mmCIF file of C-alpha atoms in Angstrom:
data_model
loop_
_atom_site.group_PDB
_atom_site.id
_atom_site.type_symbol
_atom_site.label_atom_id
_atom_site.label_comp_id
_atom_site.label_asym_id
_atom_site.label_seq_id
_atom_site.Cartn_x
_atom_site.Cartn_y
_atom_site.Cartn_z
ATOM 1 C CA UNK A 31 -9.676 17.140 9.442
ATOM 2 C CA UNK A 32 -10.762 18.608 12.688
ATOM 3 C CA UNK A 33 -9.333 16.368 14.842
ATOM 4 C CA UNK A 34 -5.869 15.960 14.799
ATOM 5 C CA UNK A 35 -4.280 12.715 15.264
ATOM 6 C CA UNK A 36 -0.851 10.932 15.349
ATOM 7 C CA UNK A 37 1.552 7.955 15.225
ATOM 8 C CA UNK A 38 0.070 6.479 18.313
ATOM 9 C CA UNK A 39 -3.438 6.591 16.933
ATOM 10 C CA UNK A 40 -5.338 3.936 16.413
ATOM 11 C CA UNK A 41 -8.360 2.397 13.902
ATOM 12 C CA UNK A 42 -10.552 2.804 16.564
ATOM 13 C CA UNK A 43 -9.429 6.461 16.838
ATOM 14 C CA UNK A 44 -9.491 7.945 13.854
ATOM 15 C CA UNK A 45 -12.999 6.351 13.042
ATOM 16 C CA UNK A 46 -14.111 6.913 16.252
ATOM 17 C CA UNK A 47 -18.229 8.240 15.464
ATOM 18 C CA UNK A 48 -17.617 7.715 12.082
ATOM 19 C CA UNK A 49 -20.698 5.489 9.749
ATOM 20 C CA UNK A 50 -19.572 3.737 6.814
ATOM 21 C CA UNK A 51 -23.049 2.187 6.638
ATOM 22 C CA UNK A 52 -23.474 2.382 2.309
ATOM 23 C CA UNK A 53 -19.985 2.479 1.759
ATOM 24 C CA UNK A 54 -17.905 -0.536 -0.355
ATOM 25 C CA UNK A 55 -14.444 -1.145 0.058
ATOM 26 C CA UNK A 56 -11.838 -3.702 -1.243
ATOM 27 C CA UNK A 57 -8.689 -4.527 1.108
ATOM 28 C CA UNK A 58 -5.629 -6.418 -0.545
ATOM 29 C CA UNK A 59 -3.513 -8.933 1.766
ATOM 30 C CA UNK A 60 -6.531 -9.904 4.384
ATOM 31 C CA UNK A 61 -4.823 -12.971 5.584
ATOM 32 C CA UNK A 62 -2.892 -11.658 7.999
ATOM 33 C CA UNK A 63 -1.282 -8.298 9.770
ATOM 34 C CA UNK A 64 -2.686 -4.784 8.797
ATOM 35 C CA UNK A 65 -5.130 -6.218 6.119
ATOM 36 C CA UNK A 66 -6.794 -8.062 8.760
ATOM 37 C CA UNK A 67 -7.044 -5.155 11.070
ATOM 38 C CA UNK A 68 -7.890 -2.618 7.883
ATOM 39 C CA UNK A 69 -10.802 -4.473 7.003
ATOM 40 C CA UNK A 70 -12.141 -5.232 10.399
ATOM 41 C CA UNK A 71 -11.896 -1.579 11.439
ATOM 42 C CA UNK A 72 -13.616 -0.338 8.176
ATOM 43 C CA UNK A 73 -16.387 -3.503 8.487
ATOM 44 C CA UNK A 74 -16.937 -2.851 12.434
ATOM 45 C CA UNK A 75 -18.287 0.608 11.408
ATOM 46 C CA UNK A 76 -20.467 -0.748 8.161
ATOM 47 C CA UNK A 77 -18.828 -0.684 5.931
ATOM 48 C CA UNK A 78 -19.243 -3.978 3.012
ATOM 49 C CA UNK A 79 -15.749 -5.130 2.522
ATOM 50 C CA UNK A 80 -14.215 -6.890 0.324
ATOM 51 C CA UNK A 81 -11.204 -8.742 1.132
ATOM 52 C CA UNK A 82 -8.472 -10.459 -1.525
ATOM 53 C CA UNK A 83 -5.786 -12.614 -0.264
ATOM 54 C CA UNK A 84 -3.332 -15.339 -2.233
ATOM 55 C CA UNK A 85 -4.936 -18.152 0.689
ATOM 56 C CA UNK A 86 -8.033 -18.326 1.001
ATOM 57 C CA UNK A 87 -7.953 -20.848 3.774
ATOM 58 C CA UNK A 88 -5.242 -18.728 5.584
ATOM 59 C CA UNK A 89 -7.359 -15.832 5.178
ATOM 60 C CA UNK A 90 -10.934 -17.284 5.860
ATOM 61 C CA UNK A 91 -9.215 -17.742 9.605
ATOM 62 C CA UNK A 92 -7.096 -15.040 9.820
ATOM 63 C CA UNK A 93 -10.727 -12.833 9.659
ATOM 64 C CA UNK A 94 -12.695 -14.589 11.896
ATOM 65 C CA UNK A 95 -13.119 -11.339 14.490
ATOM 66 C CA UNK A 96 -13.655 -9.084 11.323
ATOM 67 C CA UNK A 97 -16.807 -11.476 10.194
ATOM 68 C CA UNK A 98 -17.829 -10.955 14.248
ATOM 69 C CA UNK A 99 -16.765 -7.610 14.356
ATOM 70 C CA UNK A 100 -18.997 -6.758 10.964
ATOM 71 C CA UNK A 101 -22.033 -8.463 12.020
ATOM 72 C CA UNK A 102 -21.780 -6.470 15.338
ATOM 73 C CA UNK A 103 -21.094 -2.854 13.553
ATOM 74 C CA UNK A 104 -23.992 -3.816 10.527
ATOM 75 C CA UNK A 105 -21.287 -3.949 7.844
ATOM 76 C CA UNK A 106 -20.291 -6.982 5.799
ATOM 77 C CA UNK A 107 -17.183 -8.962 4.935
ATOM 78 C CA UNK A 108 -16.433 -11.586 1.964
ATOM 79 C CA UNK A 109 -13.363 -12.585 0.288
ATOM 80 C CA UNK A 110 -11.935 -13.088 -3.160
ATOM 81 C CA UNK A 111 -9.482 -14.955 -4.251
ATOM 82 C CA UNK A 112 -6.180 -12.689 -5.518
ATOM 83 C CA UNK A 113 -2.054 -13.518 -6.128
ATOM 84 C CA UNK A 114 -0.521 -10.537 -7.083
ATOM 85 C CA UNK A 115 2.635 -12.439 -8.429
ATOM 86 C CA UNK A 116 0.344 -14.076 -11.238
ATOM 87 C CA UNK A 117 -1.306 -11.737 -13.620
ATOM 88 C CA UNK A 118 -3.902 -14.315 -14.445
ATOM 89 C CA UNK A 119 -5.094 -14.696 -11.364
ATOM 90 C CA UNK A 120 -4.994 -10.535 -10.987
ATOM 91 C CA UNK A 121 -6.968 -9.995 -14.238
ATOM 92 C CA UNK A 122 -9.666 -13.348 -13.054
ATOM 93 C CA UNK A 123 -10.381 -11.542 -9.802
ATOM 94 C CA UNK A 124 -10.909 -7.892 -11.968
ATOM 95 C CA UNK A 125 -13.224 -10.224 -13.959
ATOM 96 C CA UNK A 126 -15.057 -11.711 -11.076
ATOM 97 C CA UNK A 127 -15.477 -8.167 -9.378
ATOM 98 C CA UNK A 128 -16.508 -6.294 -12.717
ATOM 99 C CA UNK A 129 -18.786 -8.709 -13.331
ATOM 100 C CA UNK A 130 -20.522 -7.819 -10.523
ATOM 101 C CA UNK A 131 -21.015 -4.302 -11.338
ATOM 102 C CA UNK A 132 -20.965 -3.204 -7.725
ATOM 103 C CA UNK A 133 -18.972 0.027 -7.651
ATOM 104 C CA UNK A 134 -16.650 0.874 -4.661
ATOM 105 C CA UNK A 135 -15.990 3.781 -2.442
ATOM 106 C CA UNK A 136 -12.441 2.946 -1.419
ATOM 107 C CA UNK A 137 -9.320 0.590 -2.622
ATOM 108 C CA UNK A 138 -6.562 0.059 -0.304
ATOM 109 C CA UNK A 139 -3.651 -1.350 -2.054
ATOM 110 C CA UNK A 140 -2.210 -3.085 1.257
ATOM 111 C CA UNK A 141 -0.859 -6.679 0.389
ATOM 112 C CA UNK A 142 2.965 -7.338 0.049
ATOM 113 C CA UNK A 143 6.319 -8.269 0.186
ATOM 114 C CA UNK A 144 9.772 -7.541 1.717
ATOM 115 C CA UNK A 145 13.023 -8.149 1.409
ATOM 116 C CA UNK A 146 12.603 -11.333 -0.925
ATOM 117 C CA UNK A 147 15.441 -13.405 -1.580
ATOM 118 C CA UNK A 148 16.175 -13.147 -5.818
ATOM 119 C CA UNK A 149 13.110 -14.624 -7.388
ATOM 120 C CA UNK A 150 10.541 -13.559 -9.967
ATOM 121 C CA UNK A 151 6.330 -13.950 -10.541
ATOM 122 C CA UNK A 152 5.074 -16.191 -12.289
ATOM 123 C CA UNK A 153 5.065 -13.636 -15.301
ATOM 124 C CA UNK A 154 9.017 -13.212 -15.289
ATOM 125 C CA UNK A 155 9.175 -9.906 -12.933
ATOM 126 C CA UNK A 156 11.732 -9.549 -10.175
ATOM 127 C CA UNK A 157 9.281 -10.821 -6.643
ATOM 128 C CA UNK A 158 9.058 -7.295 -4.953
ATOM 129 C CA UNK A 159 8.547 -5.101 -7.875
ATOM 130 C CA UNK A 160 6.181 -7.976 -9.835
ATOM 131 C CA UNK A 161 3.992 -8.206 -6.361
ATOM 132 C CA UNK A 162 3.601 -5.148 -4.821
ATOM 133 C CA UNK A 163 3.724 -2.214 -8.096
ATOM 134 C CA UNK A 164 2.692 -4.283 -10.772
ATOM 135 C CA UNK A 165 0.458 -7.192 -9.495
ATOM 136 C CA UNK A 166 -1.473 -3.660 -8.055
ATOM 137 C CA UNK A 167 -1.189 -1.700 -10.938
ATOM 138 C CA UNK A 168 -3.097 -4.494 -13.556
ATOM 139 C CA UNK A 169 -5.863 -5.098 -10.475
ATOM 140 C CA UNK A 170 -6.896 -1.153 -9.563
ATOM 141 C CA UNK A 171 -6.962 -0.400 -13.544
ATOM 142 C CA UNK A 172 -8.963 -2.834 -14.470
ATOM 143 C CA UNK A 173 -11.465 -2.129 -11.545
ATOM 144 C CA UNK A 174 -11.260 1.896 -11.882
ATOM 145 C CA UNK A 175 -14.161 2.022 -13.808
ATOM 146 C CA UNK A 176 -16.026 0.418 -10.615
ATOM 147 C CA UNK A 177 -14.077 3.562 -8.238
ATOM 148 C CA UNK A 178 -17.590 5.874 -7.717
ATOM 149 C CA UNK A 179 -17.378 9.921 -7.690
ATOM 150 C CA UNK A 180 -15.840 10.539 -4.199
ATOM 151 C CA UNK A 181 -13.752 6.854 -4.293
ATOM 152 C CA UNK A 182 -10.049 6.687 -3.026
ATOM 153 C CA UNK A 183 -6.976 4.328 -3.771
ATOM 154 C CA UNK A 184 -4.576 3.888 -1.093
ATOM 155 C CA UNK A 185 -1.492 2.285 -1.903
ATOM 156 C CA UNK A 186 0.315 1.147 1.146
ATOM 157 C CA UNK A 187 3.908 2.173 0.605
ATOM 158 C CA UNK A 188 6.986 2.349 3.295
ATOM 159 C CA UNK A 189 9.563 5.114 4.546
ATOM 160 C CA UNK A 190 11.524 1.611 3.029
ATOM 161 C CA UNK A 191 11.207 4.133 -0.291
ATOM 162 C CA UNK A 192 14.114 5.598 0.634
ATOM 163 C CA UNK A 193 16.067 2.925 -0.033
ATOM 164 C CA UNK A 194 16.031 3.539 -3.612
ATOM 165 C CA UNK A 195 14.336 4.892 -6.600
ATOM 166 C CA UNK A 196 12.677 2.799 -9.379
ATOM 167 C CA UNK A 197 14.924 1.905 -12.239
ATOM 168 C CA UNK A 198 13.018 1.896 -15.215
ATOM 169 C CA UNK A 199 15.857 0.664 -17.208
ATOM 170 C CA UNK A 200 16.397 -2.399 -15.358
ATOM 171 C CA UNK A 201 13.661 -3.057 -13.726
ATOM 172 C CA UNK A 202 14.114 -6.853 -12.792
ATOM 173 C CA UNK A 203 17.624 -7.194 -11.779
ATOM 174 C CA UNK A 204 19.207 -8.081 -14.854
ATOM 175 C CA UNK A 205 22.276 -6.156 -14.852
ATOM 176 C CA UNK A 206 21.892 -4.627 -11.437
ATOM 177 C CA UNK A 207 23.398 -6.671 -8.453
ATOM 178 C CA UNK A 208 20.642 -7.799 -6.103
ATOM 179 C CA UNK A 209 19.856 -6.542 -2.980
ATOM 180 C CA UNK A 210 16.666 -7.367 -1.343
ATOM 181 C CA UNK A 211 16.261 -3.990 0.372
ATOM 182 C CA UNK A 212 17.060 -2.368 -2.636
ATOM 183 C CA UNK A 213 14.115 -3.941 -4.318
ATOM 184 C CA UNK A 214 11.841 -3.407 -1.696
ATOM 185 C CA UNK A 215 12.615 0.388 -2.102
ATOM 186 C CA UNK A 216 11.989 0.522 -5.697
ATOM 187 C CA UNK A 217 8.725 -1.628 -5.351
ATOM 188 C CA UNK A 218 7.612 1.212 -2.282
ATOM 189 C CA UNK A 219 8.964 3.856 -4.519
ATOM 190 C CA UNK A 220 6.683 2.769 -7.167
ATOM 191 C CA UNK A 221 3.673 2.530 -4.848
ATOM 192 C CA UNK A 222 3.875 6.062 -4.523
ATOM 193 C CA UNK A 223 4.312 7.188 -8.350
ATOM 194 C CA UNK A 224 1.329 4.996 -9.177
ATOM 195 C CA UNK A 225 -0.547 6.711 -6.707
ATOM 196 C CA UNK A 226 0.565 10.167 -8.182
ATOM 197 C CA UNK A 227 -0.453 9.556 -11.488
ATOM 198 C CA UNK A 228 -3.173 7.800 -11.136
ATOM 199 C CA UNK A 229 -4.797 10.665 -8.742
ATOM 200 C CA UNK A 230 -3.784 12.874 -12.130
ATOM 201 C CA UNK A 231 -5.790 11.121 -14.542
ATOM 202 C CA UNK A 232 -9.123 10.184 -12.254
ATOM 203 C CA UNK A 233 -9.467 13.602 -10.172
ATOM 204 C CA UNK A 234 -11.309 15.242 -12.819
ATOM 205 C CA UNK A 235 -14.055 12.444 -12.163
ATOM 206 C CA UNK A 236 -13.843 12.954 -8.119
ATOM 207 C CA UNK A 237 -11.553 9.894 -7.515
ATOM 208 C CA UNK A 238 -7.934 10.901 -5.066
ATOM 209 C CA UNK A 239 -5.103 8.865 -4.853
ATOM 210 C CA UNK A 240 -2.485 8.337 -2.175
ATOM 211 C CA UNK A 241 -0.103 6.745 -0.725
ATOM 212 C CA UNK A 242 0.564 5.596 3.076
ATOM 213 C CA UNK A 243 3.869 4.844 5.306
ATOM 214 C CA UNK A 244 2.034 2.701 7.936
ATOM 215 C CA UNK A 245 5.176 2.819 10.488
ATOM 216 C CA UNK A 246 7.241 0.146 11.868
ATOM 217 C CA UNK A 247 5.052 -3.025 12.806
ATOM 218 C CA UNK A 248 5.937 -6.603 13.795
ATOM 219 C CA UNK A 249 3.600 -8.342 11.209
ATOM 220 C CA UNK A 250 4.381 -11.307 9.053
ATOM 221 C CA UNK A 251 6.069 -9.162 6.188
ATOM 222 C CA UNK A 252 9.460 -9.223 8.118
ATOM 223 C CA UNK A 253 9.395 -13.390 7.694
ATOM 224 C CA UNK A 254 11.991 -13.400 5.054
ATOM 225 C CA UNK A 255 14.638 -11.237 6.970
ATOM 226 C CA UNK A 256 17.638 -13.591 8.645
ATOM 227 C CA UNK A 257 17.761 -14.706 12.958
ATOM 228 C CA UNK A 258 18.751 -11.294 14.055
ATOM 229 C CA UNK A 259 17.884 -9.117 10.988
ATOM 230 C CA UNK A 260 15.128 -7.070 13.098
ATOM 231 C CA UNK A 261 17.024 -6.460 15.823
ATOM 232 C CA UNK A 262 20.393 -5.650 13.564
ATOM 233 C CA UNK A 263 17.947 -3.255 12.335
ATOM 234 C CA UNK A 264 16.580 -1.620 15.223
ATOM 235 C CA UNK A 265 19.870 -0.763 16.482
ATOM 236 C CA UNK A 266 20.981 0.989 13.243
ATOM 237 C CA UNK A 267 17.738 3.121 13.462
ATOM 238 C CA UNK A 268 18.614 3.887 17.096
ATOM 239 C CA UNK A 269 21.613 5.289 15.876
ATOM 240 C CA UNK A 270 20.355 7.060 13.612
ATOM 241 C CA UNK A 271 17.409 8.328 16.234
ATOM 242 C CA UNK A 272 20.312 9.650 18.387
ATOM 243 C CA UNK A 273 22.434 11.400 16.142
ATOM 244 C CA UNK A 274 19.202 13.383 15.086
ATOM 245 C CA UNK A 275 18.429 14.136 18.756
ATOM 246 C CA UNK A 276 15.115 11.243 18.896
ATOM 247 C CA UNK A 277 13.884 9.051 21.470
ATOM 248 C CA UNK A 278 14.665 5.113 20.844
ATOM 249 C CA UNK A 279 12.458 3.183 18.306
ATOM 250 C CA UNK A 280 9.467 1.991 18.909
ATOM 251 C CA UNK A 281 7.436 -0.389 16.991
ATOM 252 C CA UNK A 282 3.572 0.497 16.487
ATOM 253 C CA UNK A 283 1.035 -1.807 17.196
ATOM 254 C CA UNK A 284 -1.434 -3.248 14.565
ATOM 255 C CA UNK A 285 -4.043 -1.370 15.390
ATOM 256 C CA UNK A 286 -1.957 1.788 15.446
ATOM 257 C CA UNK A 287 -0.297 0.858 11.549
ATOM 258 C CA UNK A 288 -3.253 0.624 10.303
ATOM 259 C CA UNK A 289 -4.758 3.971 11.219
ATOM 260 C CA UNK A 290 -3.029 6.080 8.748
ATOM 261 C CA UNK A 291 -4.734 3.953 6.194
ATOM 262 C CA UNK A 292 -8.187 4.619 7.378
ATOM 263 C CA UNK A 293 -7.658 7.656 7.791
ATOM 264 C CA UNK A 294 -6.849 8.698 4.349
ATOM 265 C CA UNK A 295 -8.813 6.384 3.036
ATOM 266 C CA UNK A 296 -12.317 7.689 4.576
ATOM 267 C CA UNK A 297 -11.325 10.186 7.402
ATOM 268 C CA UNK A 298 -8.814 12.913 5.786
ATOM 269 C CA UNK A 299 -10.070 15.814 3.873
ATOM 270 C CA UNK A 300 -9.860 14.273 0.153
ATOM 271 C CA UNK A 301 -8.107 17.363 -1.476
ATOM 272 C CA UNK A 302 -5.309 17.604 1.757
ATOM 273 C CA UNK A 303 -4.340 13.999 1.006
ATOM 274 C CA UNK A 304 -4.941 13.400 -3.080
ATOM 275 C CA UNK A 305 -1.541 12.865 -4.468
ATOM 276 C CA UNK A 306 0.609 13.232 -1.889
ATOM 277 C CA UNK A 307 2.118 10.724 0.768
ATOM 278 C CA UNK A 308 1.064 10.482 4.356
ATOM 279 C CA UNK A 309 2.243 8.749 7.737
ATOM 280 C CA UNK A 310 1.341 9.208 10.832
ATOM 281 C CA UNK A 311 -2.134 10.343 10.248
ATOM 282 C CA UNK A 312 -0.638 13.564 8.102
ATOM 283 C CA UNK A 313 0.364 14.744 5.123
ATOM 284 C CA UNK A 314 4.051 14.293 5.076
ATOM 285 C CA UNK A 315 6.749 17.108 3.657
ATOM 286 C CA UNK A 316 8.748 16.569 0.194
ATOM 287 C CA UNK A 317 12.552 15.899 1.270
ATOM 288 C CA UNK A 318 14.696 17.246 -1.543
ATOM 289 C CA UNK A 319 16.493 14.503 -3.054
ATOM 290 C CA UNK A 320 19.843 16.242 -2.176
ATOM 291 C CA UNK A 321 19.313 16.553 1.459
ATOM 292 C CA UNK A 322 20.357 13.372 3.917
ATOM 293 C CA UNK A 323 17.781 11.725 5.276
ATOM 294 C CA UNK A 324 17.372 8.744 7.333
ATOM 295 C CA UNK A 325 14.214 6.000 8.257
ATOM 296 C CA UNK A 326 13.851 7.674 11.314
ATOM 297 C CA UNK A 327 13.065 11.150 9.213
ATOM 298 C CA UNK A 328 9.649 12.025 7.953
ATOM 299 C CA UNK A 329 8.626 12.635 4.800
ATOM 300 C CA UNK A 330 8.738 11.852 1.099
ATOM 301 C CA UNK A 331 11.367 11.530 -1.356
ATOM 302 C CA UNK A 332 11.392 14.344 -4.070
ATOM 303 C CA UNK A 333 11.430 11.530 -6.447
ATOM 304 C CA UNK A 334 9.054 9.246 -5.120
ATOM 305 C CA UNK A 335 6.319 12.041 -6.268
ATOM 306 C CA UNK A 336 7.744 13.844 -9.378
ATOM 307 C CA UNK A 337 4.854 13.780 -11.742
ATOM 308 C CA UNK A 338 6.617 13.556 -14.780
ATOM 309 C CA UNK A 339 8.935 10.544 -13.090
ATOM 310 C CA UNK A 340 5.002 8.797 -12.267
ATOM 311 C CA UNK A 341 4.542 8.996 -16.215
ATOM 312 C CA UNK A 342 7.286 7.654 -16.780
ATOM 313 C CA UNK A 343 6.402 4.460 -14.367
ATOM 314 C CA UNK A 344 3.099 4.334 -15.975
ATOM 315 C CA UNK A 345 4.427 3.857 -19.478
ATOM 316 C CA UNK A 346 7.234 1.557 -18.138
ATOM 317 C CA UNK A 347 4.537 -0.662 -16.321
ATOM 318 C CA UNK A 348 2.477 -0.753 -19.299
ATOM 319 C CA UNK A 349 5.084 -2.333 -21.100
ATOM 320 C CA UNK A 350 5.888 -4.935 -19.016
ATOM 321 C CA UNK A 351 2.294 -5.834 -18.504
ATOM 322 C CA UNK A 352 1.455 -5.935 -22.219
ATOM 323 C CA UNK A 353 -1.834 -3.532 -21.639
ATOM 324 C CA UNK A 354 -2.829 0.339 -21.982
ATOM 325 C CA UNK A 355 -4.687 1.827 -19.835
ATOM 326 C CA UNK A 356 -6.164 5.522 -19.214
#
C-alpha cells in the first residue's frame, strides 16, 4: 500500500497499472449500481468475472459496457443466476459454480437491500437480515472450498451499522417493533461479524476477510425510502457534519463507491485489511461502543468486530439456515 488513496478515489485509481490477467472473481448484485461498476473495473483490467444477480434480464443490460469494457482490457464477464432471499436458489448457484471446479481469487459480497418495508424471504427471515447476512453467508460457505491460497471475501457493509447491533435473540422481528433502519443496521452489522470470523477460520490456509463502507451513493438501493426520505436525510447528516466542525455532505459517485472495494479486494496489503473494516480506501479505527458517534464519523463499531460476538453470529446463522459449516 504505497500509494495512498482516499474517499474521492476512484476504480480507475486504485487499479490504475494494476493486471488481473489469471485472476477469477465473483461479484454479487451485477444488475445495477456498484456491482455493475465492481465488475467492470475488475474485468477492464483482466480479470474473468463472474457476476450473480436475482434478474438476469435486468442484469444482462445493466453490463453491457462491462462485456465491452472486458473484451477491451482481455478479461472476461458471465453471469449466474442468484436470489439471496431464497436459499434454494443460493445453494443451486453454489451447485452450479462447484460443479465447475474453477477456484476463485476474490468474492465480493456486494448485493443488497435497505430500508425494506416489514417482509420476510422466501425461507421465513425478516427481508434485510434474510438477504444481505444470511442469503451471503449459505453462498460464500458453500463456495469456500473454491477461495484459492491468497483469495479474499469482501462483504460490502455500511457506516448504516451503526444503527444497531445484531440481535441474536430476535433476529426476525418477532417481538421487536420494526424499524426498517434498524434492520438494515443489524443486517450491515452482521456483514461485518461474518467477515471477522470467517477471516479466523480460513487465514491459516491464506484466505482474508473484510468488510467495506462504500460511502454515500445515489444507486438504486435507496428505492424503498419515502418522496423526501434522501433529502430528510441529508440534512440530518449536515447537522451532524456541523456540530463536529465538517464540510456539508457530499454524495460519492459510482465510480468513487466502488473503489474501496477494489481496493481491498486486490489492491490493499492482505494482512493491513484481513479482519478489519475499511472505507475510504483505509483501514478504519474501532469506536468504543460507549463513545457517541455519528454517520458522518469514521470508523467501526466495537461490536460490529468483537470476535467472540462473530461466533456467536456464526452459530446463530447456522441455526437458522439448518447447516454447519467450518
Amino acid at each position: 500500500m504505497t500509494q495512498i488513496f482516499g474517499a474521492s478515489s476512484t476504480t480507475e485509481d486504485v487499479l490504475s497499472g494494476v493486471s488481473l490477467k489469471g485472476k477469477r472473481v465473483l461479484v454479487t448484485g451485477v444488475s445495477a449500481g456498484l456491482g455493475v461498476e465492481t465488475a467492470r473495473a475488475l474485468a477492464a483490467h483482466g480479470a474473468q468475472v463472474v457476476g450473480a444477480a436475482r434478474n438476469l434480464t435486468k442484469a444482462e443490460h445493466a453490463t453491457t459496457q462491462v462485456r465491452a469494457d472486458a473484451e477491451r482490457g482481455e478479461g472476461s464477464f458471465e453471469l449466474v443466476a442468484l436470489d439471496l432471499a431464497d436459499l434454494t436458489s443460493v445453494r443451486a448457484c453454489a451447485d452450479q459454480l462447484n460443479a465447475t471446479g474453477l477456484p476463485f481469487d476474490l468474492v465480493i459480497a456486494n448485493a443488497g437491500v435497505m430500508a425494506t418495508p416489514f417482509g420476510h424471504t422466501r425461507d421465513g427471515f425478516e427481508t434485510q437480515f434474510g438477504t444481505n447476512h444470511l442469503g451471503h453467508f449459505v453462498l460464500i460457505n458453500r463456495i469456500a472450498g473454491l477461495m484459492r491460497t491468497g483469495a479474499r471475501l469482501v462483504n460490502v457493509s455500511s457506516a448504516g451499522h451503526r444503527f444497531a447491533d445484531v440481535d441474536l435473540n430476535d433476529p426476525n422481528f418477532e417481538h421487536t417493533p420494526y424499524d426498517p433502519f434498524i434492520a438494515y443496521g443489524r443486517s450491515k452489522t452482521a456483514n461485518i461479524l461474518f467477515a471477522v470470523a470467517f477471516d479466523a477460520r480460513h487465514r491459516a490456509r491464506g484466505v482474508r476477510a473484510t468488510a467495506i463502507h462504500p460511502g454515500g451513493i445515489l444507486t438504486e438501493l435507496t428505492r424503498y425510502m419515502p418522496a423526501g426520505g434522501i433529502e430528510a436525510m441529508v440534512a440530518r447528516i449536515n447537522e451532524q457534519a456541523a456540530a463536529e466542525g465538517k464540510p456539508p455532505f457530499q454524495f460519492k459517485t459510482i465510480p468513487q463507491g466502488a473503489a474501496t472495494s477494489v481496493w481491498a479486494g486486490v489492491v490493499a496489503e492482505a494482512d493491513a485489511v484481513g479482519g478489519h473494516y475499511c472505507e475510504d480506501c483505509r483501514v478504519s479505527p474501532i469506536v468504543p461502543d460507549d463513545q457517541s458517534s455519528s454517520l458522518v464519523s469514521e470508523g467501526v463499531r466495537a461490536y460490529a468486530v468483537d470476535p467472540v460476538h462473530a461466533e456467536a453470529l456464526w452459530a446463530k446463522s447456522e441455526e437458522m439456515v439448518g447447516e454447519k459449516f467450518f
